[in-house]
């Protein structure tokens, strides 16, 4: 499995934004590039729950 992941074309892509991408989409409306900072686990969890329609938006209470 590891070999398959690290030899994939997706894994080998550069992380930096190309000048062509910046020229074509300067405001990143098409989400051609992502943030360079990792997301906190809580943010990932909340996003997954929100997409699934399971996020309780009330403040406080059980997590």
Short mmCIF file of N, CA and C in Angstrom, two decimals:
data_model
loop_
_atom_site.label_atom_id
_atom_site.label_comp_id
_atom_site.label_asym_id
_atom_site.label_seq_id
_atom_site.Cartn_x
_atom_site.Cartn_y
_atom_site.Cartn_z
N UNK A 1 0.82 -1.18 0.00
CA UNK A 1 0.00 0.00 0.00
C UNK A 1 0.87 1.25 0.00
N UNK A 2 1.92 1.26 0.84
CA UNK A 2 2.80 2.43 0.89
C UNK A 2 3.46 2.67 -0.46
N UNK A 3 3.93 1.61 -1.08
CA UNK A 3 4.57 1.76 -2.39
C UNK A 3 3.60 2.36 -3.40
N UNK A 4 2.37 1.91 -3.37
CA UNK A 4 1.37 2.43 -4.30
C UNK A 4 1.12 3.92 -4.07
N UNK A 5 1.09 4.32 -2.81
CA UNK A 5 0.86 5.73 -2.48
C UNK A 5 2.04 6.59 -2.93
N UNK A 6 3.26 6.22 -2.54
CA UNK A 6 4.41 7.08 -2.82
C UNK A 6 4.83 7.06 -4.28
N UNK A 7 4.38 6.10 -5.05
CA UNK A 7 4.70 6.09 -6.48
C UNK A 7 3.58 6.67 -7.32
N UNK A 8 2.51 7.12 -6.69
CA UNK A 8 1.40 7.69 -7.45
C UNK A 8 1.75 9.09 -7.95
N UNK A 9 1.14 9.48 -9.04
CA UNK A 9 1.41 10.80 -9.61
C UNK A 9 0.89 11.91 -8.69
N UNK A 10 -0.18 11.65 -7.97
CA UNK A 10 -0.72 12.65 -7.04
C UNK A 10 0.26 12.94 -5.92
N UNK A 11 0.86 11.90 -5.36
CA UNK A 11 1.81 12.06 -4.26
C UNK A 11 3.05 12.84 -4.72
N UNK A 12 3.44 12.69 -5.98
CA UNK A 12 4.65 13.32 -6.48
C UNK A 12 4.44 14.74 -7.00
N UNK A 13 3.23 15.26 -6.94
CA UNK A 13 2.98 16.61 -7.42
C UNK A 13 3.60 17.64 -6.49
N UNK A 14 3.99 18.76 -7.07
CA UNK A 14 4.57 19.85 -6.28
C UNK A 14 3.50 20.50 -5.42
N UNK A 15 3.92 21.02 -4.29
CA UNK A 15 2.99 21.69 -3.39
C UNK A 15 2.82 23.16 -3.74
N UNK A 16 3.80 23.76 -4.39
CA UNK A 16 3.74 25.18 -4.70
C UNK A 16 2.82 25.50 -5.86
N UNK A 17 2.30 26.70 -5.87
CA UNK A 17 1.42 27.14 -6.94
C UNK A 17 2.25 27.61 -8.13
N UNK A 18 1.87 27.18 -9.29
CA UNK A 18 2.53 27.55 -10.53
C UNK A 18 2.13 28.97 -10.92
N UNK A 19 2.99 29.68 -11.62
CA UNK A 19 2.66 31.05 -12.05
C UNK A 19 1.48 31.04 -13.01
N UNK A 20 1.33 29.99 -13.80
CA UNK A 20 0.19 29.88 -14.70
C UNK A 20 -1.11 29.82 -13.91
N UNK A 21 -1.10 29.05 -12.84
CA UNK A 21 -2.29 28.93 -12.00
C UNK A 21 -2.62 30.27 -11.36
N UNK A 22 -1.60 30.95 -10.86
CA UNK A 22 -1.84 32.25 -10.23
C UNK A 22 -2.36 33.28 -11.23
N UNK A 23 -1.92 33.20 -12.47
CA UNK A 23 -2.37 34.13 -13.50
C UNK A 23 -3.82 33.84 -13.89
N UNK A 24 -4.17 32.57 -14.04
CA UNK A 24 -5.51 32.19 -14.47
C UNK A 24 -6.55 32.34 -13.36
N UNK A 25 -6.13 32.16 -12.11
CA UNK A 25 -7.07 32.21 -10.99
C UNK A 25 -6.43 32.96 -9.81
N UNK A 26 -6.23 34.28 -9.95
CA UNK A 26 -5.51 35.02 -8.90
C UNK A 26 -6.24 35.05 -7.56
N UNK A 27 -7.57 34.99 -7.56
CA UNK A 27 -8.33 35.04 -6.30
C UNK A 27 -8.64 33.64 -5.76
N UNK A 28 -8.15 32.62 -6.43
CA UNK A 28 -8.35 31.22 -6.04
C UNK A 28 -9.83 30.85 -5.96
N UNK A 29 -10.63 31.39 -6.88
CA UNK A 29 -12.06 31.08 -6.91
C UNK A 29 -12.31 29.62 -7.28
N UNK A 30 -11.41 29.04 -8.06
CA UNK A 30 -11.57 27.65 -8.51
C UNK A 30 -10.80 26.68 -7.61
N UNK A 31 -10.29 27.19 -6.49
CA UNK A 31 -9.59 26.37 -5.49
C UNK A 31 -8.46 25.54 -6.10
N UNK A 32 -7.68 26.18 -6.93
CA UNK A 32 -6.56 25.50 -7.58
C UNK A 32 -5.39 25.27 -6.64
N UNK A 33 -5.37 26.00 -5.55
CA UNK A 33 -4.29 25.81 -4.58
C UNK A 33 -4.89 25.90 -3.18
N UNK A 34 -4.26 25.19 -2.26
CA UNK A 34 -4.78 25.14 -0.90
C UNK A 34 -3.87 25.85 0.07
N UNK A 35 -4.29 25.92 1.33
CA UNK A 35 -3.45 26.56 2.34
C UNK A 35 -2.22 25.71 2.64
N UNK A 36 -1.15 26.35 3.06
CA UNK A 36 0.09 25.64 3.37
C UNK A 36 0.19 25.25 4.83
N UNK A 37 -0.82 25.55 5.61
CA UNK A 37 -0.79 25.19 7.03
C UNK A 37 -1.74 24.02 7.26
N UNK A 38 -1.38 23.10 8.14
CA UNK A 38 -2.28 21.97 8.40
C UNK A 38 -3.49 22.40 9.23
N UNK A 39 -4.58 21.72 9.04
CA UNK A 39 -5.78 22.01 9.81
C UNK A 39 -5.76 21.24 11.12
N UNK A 40 -6.32 21.84 12.14
CA UNK A 40 -6.44 21.15 13.42
C UNK A 40 -7.46 20.02 13.29
N UNK A 41 -7.30 18.98 14.08
CA UNK A 41 -8.21 17.83 14.02
C UNK A 41 -9.66 18.24 14.28
N UNK A 42 -9.86 19.18 15.18
CA UNK A 42 -11.22 19.63 15.49
C UNK A 42 -11.87 20.29 14.28
N UNK A 43 -11.09 21.03 13.51
CA UNK A 43 -11.61 21.68 12.31
C UNK A 43 -12.01 20.64 11.28
N UNK A 44 -11.17 19.63 11.10
CA UNK A 44 -11.47 18.56 10.14
C UNK A 44 -12.75 17.83 10.57
N UNK A 45 -12.85 17.52 11.86
CA UNK A 45 -14.03 16.83 12.40
C UNK A 45 -15.29 17.66 12.19
N UNK A 46 -15.23 18.94 12.54
CA UNK A 46 -16.39 19.81 12.40
C UNK A 46 -16.82 19.93 10.94
N UNK A 47 -15.85 20.03 10.03
CA UNK A 47 -16.19 20.11 8.61
C UNK A 47 -16.86 18.84 8.12
N UNK A 48 -16.35 17.69 8.54
CA UNK A 48 -16.95 16.42 8.13
C UNK A 48 -18.37 16.29 8.66
N UNK A 49 -18.59 16.67 9.92
CA UNK A 49 -19.93 16.62 10.49
C UNK A 49 -20.87 17.61 9.80
N UNK A 50 -20.38 18.79 9.47
CA UNK A 50 -21.21 19.80 8.79
C UNK A 50 -21.63 19.31 7.41
N UNK A 51 -20.71 18.73 6.67
CA UNK A 51 -21.02 18.21 5.34
C UNK A 51 -22.06 17.10 5.42
N UNK A 52 -21.94 16.26 6.44
CA UNK A 52 -22.88 15.15 6.61
C UNK A 52 -24.22 15.60 7.21
N UNK A 53 -24.30 16.88 7.62
CA UNK A 53 -25.52 17.38 8.22
C UNK A 53 -25.71 16.94 9.66
N UNK A 54 -24.63 16.57 10.32
CA UNK A 54 -24.69 16.06 11.69
C UNK A 54 -24.11 17.01 12.73
N UNK A 55 -23.67 18.19 12.31
CA UNK A 55 -23.04 19.12 13.24
C UNK A 55 -24.09 19.83 14.08
N UNK A 56 -23.93 19.76 15.39
CA UNK A 56 -24.80 20.47 16.32
C UNK A 56 -24.19 21.85 16.52
N UNK A 57 -24.85 22.88 16.02
CA UNK A 57 -24.28 24.23 16.04
C UNK A 57 -24.53 24.98 17.35
N UNK A 58 -25.16 24.35 18.32
CA UNK A 58 -25.36 25.00 19.61
C UNK A 58 -24.04 25.06 20.36
N UNK A 59 -23.85 26.13 21.13
CA UNK A 59 -22.63 26.30 21.91
C UNK A 59 -22.79 25.58 23.24
N UNK A 60 -21.73 24.85 23.64
CA UNK A 60 -21.77 24.11 24.90
C UNK A 60 -22.36 22.73 24.71
N UNK A 61 -22.48 22.00 25.80
CA UNK A 61 -23.06 20.66 25.73
C UNK A 61 -22.01 19.63 25.39
N UNK A 62 -22.43 18.37 25.21
CA UNK A 62 -21.48 17.30 24.91
C UNK A 62 -20.87 17.46 23.53
N UNK A 63 -19.65 17.03 23.40
CA UNK A 63 -18.96 17.11 22.11
C UNK A 63 -19.29 15.92 21.25
#
